[in-house]
GROMACS .gro file of N, CA, C and O in nm:
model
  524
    1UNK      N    1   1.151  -0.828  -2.649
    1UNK     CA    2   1.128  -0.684  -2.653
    1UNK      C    3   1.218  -0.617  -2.549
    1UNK      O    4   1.273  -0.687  -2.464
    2UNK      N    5   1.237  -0.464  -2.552
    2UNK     CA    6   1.345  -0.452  -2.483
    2UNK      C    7   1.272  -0.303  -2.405
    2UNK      O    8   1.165  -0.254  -2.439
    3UNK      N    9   1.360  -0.251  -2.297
    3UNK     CA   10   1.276  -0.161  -2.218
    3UNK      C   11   1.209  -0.071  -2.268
    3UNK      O   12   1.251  -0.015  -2.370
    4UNK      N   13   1.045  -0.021  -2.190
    4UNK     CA   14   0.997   0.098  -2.193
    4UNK      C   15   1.002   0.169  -2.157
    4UNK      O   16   1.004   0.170  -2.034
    5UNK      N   17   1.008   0.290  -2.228
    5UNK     CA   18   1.070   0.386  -2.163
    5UNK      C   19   0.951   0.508  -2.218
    5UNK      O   20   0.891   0.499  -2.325
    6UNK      N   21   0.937   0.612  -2.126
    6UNK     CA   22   0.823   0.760  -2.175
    6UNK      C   23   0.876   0.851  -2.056
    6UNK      O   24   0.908   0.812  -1.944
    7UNK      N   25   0.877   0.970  -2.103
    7UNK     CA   26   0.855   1.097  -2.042
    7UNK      C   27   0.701   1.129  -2.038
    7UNK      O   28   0.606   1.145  -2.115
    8UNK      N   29   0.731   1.128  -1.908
    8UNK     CA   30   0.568   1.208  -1.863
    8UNK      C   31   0.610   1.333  -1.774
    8UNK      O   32   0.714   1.325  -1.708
    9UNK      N   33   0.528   1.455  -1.769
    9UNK     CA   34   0.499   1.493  -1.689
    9UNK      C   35   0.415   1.502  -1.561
    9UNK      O   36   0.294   1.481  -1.557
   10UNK      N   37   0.489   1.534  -1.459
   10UNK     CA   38   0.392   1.529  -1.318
   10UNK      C   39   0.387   1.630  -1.263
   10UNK      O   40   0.488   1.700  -1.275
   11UNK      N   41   0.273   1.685  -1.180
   11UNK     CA   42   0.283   1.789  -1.133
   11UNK      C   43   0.331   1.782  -0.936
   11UNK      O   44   0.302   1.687  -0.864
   12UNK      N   45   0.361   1.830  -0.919
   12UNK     CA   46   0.403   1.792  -0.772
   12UNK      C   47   0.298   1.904  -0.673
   12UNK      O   48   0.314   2.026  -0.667
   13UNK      N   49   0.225   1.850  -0.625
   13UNK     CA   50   0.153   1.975  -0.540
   13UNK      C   51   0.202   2.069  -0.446
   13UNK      O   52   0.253   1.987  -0.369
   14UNK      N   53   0.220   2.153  -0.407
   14UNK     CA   54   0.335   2.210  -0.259
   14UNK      C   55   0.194   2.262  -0.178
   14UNK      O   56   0.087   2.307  -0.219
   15UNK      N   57   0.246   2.236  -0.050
   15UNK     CA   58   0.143   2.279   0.060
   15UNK      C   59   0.044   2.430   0.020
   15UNK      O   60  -0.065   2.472   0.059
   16UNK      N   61   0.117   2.465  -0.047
   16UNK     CA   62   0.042   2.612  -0.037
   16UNK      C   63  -0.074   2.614  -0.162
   16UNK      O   64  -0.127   2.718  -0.199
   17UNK      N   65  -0.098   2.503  -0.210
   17UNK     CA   66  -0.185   2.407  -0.282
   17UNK      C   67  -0.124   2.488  -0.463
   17UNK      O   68  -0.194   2.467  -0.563
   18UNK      N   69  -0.006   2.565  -0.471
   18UNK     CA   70   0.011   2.529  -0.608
   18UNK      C   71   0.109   2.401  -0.692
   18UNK      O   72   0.168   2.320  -0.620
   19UNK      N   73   0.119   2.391  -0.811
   19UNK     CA   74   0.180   2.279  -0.815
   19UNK      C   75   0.283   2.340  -0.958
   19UNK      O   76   0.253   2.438  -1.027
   20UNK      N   77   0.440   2.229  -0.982
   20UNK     CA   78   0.506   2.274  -0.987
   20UNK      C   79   0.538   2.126  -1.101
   20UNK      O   80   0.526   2.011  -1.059
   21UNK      N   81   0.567   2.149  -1.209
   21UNK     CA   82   0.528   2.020  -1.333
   21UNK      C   83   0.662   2.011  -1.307
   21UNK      O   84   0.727   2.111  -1.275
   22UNK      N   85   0.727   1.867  -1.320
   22UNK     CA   86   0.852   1.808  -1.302
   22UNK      C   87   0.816   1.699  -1.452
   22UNK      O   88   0.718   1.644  -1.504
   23UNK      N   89   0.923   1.709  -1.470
   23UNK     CA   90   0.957   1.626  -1.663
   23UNK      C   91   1.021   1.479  -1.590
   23UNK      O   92   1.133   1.489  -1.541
   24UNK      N   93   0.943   1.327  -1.583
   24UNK     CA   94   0.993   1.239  -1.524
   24UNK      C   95   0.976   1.164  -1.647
   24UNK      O   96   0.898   1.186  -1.741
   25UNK      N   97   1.111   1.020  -1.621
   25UNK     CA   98   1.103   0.918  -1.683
   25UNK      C   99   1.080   0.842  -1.608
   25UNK      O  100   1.098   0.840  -1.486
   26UNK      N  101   1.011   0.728  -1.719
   26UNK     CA  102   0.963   0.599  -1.647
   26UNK      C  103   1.026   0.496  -1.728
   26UNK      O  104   1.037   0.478  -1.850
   27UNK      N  105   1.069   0.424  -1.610
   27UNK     CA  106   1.131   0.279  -1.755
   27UNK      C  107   1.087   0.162  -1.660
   27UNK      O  108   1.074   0.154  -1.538
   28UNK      N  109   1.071   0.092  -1.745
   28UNK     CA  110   1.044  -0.064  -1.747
   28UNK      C  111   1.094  -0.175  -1.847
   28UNK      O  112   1.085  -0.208  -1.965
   29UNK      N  113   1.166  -0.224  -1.693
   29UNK     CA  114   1.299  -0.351  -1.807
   29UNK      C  115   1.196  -0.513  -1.776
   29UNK      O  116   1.134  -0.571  -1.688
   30UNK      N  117   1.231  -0.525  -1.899
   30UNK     CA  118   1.174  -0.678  -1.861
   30UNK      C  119   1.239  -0.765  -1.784
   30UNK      O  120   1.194  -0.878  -1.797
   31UNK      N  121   1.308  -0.758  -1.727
   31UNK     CA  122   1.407  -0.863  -1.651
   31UNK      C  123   1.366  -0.835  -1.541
   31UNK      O  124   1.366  -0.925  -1.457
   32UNK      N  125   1.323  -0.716  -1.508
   32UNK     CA  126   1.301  -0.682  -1.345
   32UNK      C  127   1.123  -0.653  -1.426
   32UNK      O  128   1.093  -0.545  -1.476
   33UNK      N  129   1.017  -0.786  -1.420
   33UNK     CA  130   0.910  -0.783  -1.439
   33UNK      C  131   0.809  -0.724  -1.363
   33UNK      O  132   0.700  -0.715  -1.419
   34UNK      N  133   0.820  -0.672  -1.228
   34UNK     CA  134   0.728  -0.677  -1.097
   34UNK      C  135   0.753  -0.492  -1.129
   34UNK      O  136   0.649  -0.430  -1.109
   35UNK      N  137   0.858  -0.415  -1.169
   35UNK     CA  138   0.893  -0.247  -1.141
   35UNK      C  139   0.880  -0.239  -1.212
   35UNK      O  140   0.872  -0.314  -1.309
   36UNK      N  141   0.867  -0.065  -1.182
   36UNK     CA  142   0.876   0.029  -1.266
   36UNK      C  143   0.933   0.155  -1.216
   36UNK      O  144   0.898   0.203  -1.109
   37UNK      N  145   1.056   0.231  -1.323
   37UNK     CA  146   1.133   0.279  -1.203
   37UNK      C  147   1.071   0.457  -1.288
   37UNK      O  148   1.029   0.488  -1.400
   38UNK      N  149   1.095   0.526  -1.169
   38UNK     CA  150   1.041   0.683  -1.202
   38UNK      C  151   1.158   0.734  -1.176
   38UNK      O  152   1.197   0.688  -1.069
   39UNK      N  153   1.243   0.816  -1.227
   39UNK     CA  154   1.366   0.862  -1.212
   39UNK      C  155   1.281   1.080  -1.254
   39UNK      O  156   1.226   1.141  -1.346
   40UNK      N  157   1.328   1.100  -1.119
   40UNK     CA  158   1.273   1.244  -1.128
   40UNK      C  159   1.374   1.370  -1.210
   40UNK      O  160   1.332   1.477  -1.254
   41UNK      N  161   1.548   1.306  -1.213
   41UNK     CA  162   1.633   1.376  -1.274
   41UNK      C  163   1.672   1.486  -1.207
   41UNK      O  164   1.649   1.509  -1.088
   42UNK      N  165   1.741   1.566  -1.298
   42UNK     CA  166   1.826   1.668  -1.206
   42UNK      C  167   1.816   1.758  -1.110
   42UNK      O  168   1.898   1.785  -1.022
   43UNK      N  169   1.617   1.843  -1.152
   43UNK     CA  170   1.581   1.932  -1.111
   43UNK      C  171   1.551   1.902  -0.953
   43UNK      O  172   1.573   1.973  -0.856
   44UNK      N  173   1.468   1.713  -0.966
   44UNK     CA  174   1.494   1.708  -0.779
   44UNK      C  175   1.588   1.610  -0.728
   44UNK      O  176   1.559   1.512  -0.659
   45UNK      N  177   1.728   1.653  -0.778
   45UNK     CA  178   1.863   1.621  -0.723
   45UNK      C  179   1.865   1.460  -0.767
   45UNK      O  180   1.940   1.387  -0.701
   46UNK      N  181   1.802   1.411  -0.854
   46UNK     CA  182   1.815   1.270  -0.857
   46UNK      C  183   1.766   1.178  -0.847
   46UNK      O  184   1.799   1.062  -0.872
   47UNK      N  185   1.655   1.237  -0.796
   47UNK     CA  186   1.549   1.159  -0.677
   47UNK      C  187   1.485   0.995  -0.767
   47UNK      O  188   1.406   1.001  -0.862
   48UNK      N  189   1.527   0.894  -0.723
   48UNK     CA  190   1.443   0.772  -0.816
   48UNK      C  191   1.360   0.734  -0.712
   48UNK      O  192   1.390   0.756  -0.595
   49UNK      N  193   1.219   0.658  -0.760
   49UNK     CA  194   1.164   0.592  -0.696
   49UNK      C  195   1.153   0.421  -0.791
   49UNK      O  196   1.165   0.411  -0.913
   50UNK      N  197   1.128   0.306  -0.694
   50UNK     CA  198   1.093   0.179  -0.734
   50UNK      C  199   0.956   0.146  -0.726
   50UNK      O  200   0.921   0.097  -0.619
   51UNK      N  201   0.890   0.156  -0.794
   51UNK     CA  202   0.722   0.135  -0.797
   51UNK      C  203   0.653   0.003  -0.836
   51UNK      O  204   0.711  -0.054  -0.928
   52UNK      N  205   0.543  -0.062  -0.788
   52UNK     CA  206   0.498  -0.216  -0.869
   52UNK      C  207   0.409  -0.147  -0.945
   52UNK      O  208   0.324  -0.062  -0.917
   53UNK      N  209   0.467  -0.235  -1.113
   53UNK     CA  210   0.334  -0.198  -1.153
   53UNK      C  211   0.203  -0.261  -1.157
   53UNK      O  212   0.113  -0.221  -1.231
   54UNK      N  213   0.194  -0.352  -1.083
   54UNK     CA  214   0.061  -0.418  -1.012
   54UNK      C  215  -0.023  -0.300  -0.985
   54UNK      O  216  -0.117  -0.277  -1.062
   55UNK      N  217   0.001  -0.218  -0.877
   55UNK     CA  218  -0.003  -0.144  -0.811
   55UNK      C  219  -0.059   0.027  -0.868
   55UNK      O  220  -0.126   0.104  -0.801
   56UNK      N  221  -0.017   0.048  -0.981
   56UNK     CA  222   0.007   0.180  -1.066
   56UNK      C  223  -0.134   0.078  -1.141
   56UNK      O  224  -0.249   0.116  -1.120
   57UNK      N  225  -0.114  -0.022  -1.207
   57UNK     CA  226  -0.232  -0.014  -1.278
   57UNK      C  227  -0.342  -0.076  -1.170
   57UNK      O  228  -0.440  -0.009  -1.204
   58UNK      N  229  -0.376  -0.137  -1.092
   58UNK     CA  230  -0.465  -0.118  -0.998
   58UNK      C  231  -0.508  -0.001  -0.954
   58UNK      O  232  -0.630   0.010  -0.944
   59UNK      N  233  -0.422   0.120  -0.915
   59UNK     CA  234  -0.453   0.251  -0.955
   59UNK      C  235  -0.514   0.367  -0.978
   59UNK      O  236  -0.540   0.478  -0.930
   60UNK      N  237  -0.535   0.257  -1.124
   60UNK     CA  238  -0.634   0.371  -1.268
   60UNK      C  239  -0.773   0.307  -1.224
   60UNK      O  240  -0.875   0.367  -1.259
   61UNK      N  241  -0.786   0.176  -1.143
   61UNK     CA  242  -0.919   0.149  -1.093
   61UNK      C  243  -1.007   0.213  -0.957
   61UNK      O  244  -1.127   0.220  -0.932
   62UNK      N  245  -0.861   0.264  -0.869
   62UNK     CA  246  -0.898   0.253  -0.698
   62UNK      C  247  -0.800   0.288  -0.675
   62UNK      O  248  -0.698   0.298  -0.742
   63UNK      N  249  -0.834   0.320  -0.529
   63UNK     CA  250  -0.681   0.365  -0.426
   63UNK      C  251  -0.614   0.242  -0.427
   63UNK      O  252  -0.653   0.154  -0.503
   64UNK      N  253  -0.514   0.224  -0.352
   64UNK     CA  254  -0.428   0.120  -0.358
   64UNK      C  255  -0.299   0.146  -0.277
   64UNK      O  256  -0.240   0.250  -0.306
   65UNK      N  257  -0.255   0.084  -0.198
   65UNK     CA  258  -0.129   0.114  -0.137
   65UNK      C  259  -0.133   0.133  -0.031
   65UNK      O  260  -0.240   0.145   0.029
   66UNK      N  261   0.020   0.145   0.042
   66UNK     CA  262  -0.008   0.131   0.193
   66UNK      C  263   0.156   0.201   0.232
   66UNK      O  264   0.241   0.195   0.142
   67UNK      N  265   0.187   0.255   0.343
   67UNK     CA  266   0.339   0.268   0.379
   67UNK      C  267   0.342   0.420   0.276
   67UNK      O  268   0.276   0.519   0.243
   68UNK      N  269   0.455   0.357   0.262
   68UNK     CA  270   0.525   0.500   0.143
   68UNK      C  271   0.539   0.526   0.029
   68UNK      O  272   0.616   0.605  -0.026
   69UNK      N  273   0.423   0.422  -0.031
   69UNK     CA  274   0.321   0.441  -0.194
   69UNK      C  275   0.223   0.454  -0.202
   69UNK      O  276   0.181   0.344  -0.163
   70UNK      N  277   0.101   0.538  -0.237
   70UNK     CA  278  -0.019   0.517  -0.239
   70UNK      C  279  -0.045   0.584  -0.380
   70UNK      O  280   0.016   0.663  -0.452
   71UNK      N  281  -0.149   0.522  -0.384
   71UNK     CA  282  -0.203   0.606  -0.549
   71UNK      C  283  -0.360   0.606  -0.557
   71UNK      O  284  -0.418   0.533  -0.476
   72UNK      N  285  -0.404   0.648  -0.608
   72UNK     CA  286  -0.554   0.686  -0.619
   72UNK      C  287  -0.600   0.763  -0.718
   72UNK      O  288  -0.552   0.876  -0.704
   73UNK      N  289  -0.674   0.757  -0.818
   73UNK     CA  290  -0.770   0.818  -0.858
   73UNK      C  291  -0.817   0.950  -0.815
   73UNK      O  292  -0.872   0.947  -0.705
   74UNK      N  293  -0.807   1.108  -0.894
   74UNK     CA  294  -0.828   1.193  -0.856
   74UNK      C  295  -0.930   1.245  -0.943
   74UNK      O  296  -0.940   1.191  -1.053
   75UNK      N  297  -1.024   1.358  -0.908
   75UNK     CA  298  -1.103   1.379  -0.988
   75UNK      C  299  -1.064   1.441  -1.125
   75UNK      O  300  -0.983   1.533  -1.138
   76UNK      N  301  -1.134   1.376  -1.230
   76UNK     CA  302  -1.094   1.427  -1.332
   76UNK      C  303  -1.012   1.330  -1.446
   76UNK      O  304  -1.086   1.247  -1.499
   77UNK      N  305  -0.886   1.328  -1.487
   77UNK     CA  306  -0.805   1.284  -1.579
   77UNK      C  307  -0.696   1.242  -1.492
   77UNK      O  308  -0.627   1.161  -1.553
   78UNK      N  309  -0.642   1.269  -1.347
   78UNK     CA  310  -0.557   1.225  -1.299
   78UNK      C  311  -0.562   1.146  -1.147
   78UNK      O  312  -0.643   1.135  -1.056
   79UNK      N  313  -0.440   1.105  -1.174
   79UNK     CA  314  -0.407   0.991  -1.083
   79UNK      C  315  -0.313   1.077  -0.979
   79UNK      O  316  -0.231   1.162  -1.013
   80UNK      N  317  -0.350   1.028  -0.816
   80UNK     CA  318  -0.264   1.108  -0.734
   80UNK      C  319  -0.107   0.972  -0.683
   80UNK      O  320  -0.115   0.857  -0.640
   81UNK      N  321   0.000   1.048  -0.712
   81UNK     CA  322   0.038   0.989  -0.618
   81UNK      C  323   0.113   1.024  -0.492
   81UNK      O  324   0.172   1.132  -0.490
   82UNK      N  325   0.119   0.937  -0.375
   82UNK     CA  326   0.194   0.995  -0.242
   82UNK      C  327   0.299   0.942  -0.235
   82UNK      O  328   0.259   0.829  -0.259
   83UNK      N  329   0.416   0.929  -0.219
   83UNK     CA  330   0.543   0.906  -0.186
   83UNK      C  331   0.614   0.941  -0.094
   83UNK      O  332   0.672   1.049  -0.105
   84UNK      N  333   0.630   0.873   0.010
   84UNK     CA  334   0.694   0.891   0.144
   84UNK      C  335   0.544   0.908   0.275
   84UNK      O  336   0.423   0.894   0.256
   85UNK      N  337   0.630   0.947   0.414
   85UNK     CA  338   0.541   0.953   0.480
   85UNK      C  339   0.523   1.042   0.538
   85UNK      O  340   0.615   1.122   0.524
   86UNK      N  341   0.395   1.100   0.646
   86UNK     CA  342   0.428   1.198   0.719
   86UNK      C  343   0.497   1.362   0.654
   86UNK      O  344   0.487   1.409   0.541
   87UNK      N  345   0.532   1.389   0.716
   87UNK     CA  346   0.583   1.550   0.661
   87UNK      C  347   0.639   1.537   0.509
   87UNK      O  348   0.600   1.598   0.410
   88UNK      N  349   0.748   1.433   0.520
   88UNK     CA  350   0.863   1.435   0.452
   88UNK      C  351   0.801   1.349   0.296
   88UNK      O  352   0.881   1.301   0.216
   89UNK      N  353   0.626   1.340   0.272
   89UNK     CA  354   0.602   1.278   0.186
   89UNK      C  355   0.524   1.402   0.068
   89UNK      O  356   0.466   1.504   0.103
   90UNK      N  357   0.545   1.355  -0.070
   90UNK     CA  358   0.560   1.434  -0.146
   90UNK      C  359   0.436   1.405  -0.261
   90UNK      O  360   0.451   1.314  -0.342
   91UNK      N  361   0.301   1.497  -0.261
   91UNK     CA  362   0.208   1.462  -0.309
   91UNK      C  363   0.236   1.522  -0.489
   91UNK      O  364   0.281   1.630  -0.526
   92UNK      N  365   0.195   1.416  -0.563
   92UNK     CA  366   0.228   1.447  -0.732
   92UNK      C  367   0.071   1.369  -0.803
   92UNK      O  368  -0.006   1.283  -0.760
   93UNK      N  369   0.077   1.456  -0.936
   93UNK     CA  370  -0.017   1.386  -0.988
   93UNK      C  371  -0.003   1.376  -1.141
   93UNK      O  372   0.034   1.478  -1.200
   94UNK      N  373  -0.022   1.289  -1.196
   94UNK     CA  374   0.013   1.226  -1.357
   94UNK      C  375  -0.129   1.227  -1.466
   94UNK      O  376  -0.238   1.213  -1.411
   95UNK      N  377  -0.128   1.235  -1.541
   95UNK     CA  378  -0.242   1.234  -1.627
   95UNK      C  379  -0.316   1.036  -1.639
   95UNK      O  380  -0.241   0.955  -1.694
   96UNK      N  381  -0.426   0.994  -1.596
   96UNK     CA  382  -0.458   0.902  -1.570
   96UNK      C  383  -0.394   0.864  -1.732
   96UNK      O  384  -0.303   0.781  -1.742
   97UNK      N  385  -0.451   0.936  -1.861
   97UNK     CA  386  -0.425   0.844  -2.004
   97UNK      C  387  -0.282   0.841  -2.021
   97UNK      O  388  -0.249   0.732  -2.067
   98UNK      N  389  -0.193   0.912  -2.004
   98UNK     CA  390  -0.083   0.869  -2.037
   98UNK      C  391   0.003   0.765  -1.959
   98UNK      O  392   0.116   0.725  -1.987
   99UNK      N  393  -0.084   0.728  -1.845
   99UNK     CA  394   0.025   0.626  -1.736
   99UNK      C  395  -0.050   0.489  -1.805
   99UNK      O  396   0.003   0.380  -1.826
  100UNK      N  397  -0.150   0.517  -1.826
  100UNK     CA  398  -0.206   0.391  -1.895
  100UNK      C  399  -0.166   0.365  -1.979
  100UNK      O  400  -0.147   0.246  -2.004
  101UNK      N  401  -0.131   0.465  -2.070
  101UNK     CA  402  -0.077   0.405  -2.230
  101UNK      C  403   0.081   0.350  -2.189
  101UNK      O  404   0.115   0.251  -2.254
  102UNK      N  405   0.169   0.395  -2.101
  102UNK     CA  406   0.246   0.309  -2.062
  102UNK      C  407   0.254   0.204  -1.990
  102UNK      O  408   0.350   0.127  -1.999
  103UNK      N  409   0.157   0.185  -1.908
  103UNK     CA  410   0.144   0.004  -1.826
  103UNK      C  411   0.084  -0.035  -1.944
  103UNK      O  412   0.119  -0.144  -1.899
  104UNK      N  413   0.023  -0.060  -2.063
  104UNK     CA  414   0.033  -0.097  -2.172
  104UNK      C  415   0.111  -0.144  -2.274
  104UNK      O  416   0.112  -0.247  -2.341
  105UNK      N  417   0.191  -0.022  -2.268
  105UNK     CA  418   0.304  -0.089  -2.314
  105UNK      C  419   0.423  -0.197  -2.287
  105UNK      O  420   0.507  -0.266  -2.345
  106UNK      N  421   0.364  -0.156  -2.133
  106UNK     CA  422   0.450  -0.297  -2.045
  106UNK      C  423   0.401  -0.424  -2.058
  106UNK      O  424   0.476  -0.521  -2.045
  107UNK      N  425   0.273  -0.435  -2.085
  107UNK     CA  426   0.213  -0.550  -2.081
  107UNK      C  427   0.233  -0.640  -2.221
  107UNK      O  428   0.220  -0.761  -2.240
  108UNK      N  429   0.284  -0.493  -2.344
  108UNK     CA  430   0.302  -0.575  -2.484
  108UNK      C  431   0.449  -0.628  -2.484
  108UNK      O  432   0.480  -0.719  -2.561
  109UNK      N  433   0.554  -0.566  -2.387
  109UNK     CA  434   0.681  -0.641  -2.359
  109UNK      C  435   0.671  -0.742  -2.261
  109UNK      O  436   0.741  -0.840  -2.284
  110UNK      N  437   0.595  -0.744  -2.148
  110UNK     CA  438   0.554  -0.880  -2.070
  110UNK      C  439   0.431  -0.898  -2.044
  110UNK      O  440   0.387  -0.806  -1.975
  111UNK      N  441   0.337  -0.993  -2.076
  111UNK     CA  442   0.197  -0.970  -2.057
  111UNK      C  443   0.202  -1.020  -1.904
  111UNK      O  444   0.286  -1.094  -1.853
  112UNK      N  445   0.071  -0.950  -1.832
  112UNK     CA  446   0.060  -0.980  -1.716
  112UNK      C  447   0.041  -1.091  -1.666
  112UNK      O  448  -0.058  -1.134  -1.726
  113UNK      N  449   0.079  -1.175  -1.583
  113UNK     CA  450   0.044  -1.288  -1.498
  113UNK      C  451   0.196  -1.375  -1.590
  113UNK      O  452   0.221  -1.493  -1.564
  114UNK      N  453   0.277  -1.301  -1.685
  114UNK     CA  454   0.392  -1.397  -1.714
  114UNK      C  455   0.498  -1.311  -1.681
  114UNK      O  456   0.572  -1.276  -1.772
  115UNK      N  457   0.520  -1.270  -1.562
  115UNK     CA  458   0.596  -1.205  -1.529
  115UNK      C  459   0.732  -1.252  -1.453
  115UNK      O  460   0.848  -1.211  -1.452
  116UNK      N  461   0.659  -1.359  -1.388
  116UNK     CA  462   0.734  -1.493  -1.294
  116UNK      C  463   0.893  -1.587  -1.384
  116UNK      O  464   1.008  -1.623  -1.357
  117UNK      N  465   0.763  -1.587  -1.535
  117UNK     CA  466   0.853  -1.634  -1.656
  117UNK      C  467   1.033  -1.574  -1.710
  117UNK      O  468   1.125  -1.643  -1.755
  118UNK      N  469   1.031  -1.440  -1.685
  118UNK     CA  470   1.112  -1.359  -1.676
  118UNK      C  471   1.256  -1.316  -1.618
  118UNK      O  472   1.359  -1.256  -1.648
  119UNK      N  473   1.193  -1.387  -1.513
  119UNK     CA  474   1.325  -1.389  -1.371
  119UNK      C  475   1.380  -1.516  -1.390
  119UNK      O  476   1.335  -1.629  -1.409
  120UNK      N  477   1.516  -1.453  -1.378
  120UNK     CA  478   1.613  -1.553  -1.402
  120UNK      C  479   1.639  -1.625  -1.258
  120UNK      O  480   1.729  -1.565  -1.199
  121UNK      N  481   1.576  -1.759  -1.168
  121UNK     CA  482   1.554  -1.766  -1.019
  121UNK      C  483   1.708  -1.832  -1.003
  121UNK      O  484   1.780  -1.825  -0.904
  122UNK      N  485   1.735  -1.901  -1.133
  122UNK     CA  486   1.834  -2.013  -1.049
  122UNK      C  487   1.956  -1.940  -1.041
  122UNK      O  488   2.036  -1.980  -0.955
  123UNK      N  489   2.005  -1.793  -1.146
  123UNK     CA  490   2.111  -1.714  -1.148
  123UNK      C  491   2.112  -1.655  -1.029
  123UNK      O  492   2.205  -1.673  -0.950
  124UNK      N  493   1.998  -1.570  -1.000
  124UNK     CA  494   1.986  -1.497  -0.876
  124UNK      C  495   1.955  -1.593  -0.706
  124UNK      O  496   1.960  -1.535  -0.597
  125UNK      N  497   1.931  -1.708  -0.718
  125UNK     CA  498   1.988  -1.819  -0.616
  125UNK      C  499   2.137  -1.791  -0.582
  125UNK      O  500   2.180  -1.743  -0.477
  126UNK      N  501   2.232  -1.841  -0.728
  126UNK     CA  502   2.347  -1.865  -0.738
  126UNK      C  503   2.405  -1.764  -0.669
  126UNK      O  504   2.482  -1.796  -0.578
  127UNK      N  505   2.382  -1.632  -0.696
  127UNK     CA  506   2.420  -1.499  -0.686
  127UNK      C  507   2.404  -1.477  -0.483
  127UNK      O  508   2.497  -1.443  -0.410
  128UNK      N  509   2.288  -1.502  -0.449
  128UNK     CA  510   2.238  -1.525  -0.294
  128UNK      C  511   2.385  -1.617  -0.254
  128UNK      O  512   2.457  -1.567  -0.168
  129UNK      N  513   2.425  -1.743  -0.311
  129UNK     CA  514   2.438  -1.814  -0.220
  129UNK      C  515   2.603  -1.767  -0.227
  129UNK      O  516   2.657  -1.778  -0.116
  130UNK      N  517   2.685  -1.723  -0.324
  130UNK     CA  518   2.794  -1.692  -0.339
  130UNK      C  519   2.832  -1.599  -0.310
  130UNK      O  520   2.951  -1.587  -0.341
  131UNK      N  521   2.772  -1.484  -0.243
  131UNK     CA  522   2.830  -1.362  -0.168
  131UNK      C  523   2.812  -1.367  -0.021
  131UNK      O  524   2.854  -1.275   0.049
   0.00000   0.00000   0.00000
């Protein structure tokens, strides 16, 4: 199977507590089994993040995270997430059903716990030991 990919919208909260919907993609390649990448696009200059999706679907259960990912459960239909730290971190929130229907779909291109299966170890050895 080959990458997933969805547009979701997120809303980004700004201090002054309104929020401001940003149009993000999410893809997930099977080769890189452990991510999931959020690419925010033009409107915020580019901005990608690298996310586990361990982590995103742990999630939709509980808080989770530590450093300069956290995610949690917000009241209602959505999921919060934090990105970055301190001042310079940027609170957003996603619709809990649609992030699910995509870690779903990740799971029908790699099911969970065969993720290990995926990685190519002895190329990326090779690759370590030759640069």
């Amino acid at each position: 199977m080959g990458p997933v990919t969805e547009q979701l919208v997120l809303h980004l909260l700004a201090p002054d507590g309104s929020a401001v919907a940003l149009d993000t993609d999410w893809r997930y390649l099977p080769d890189d089994p452990y991510a999931v990448r959020l690419d925010f696009g033009p409107r915020a200059a580019g901005a990608s993040w690298v996310l586990s999706r361990e982590t995103l679907l742990a999630a939709l259960h509980g808080p989770v995270g530590e450093g300069d990912i956290r995610c949690a459960p917000l009241d209602g239909d959505c999921l919060g997430l934090v990105l970055g730290h301190g001042a310079a971190a940027v609170v957003l929130t996603v619709g809990r059903a649609e992030l699910a229907a995509f870690l779903a779909a990740t799971a029908e291109a790699v099911p969970l716990g065969g993720e290990s299966e995926r990685i190519d170890w002895d190329g990326g050895l090779a690759g370590l030991l030759s640069a």
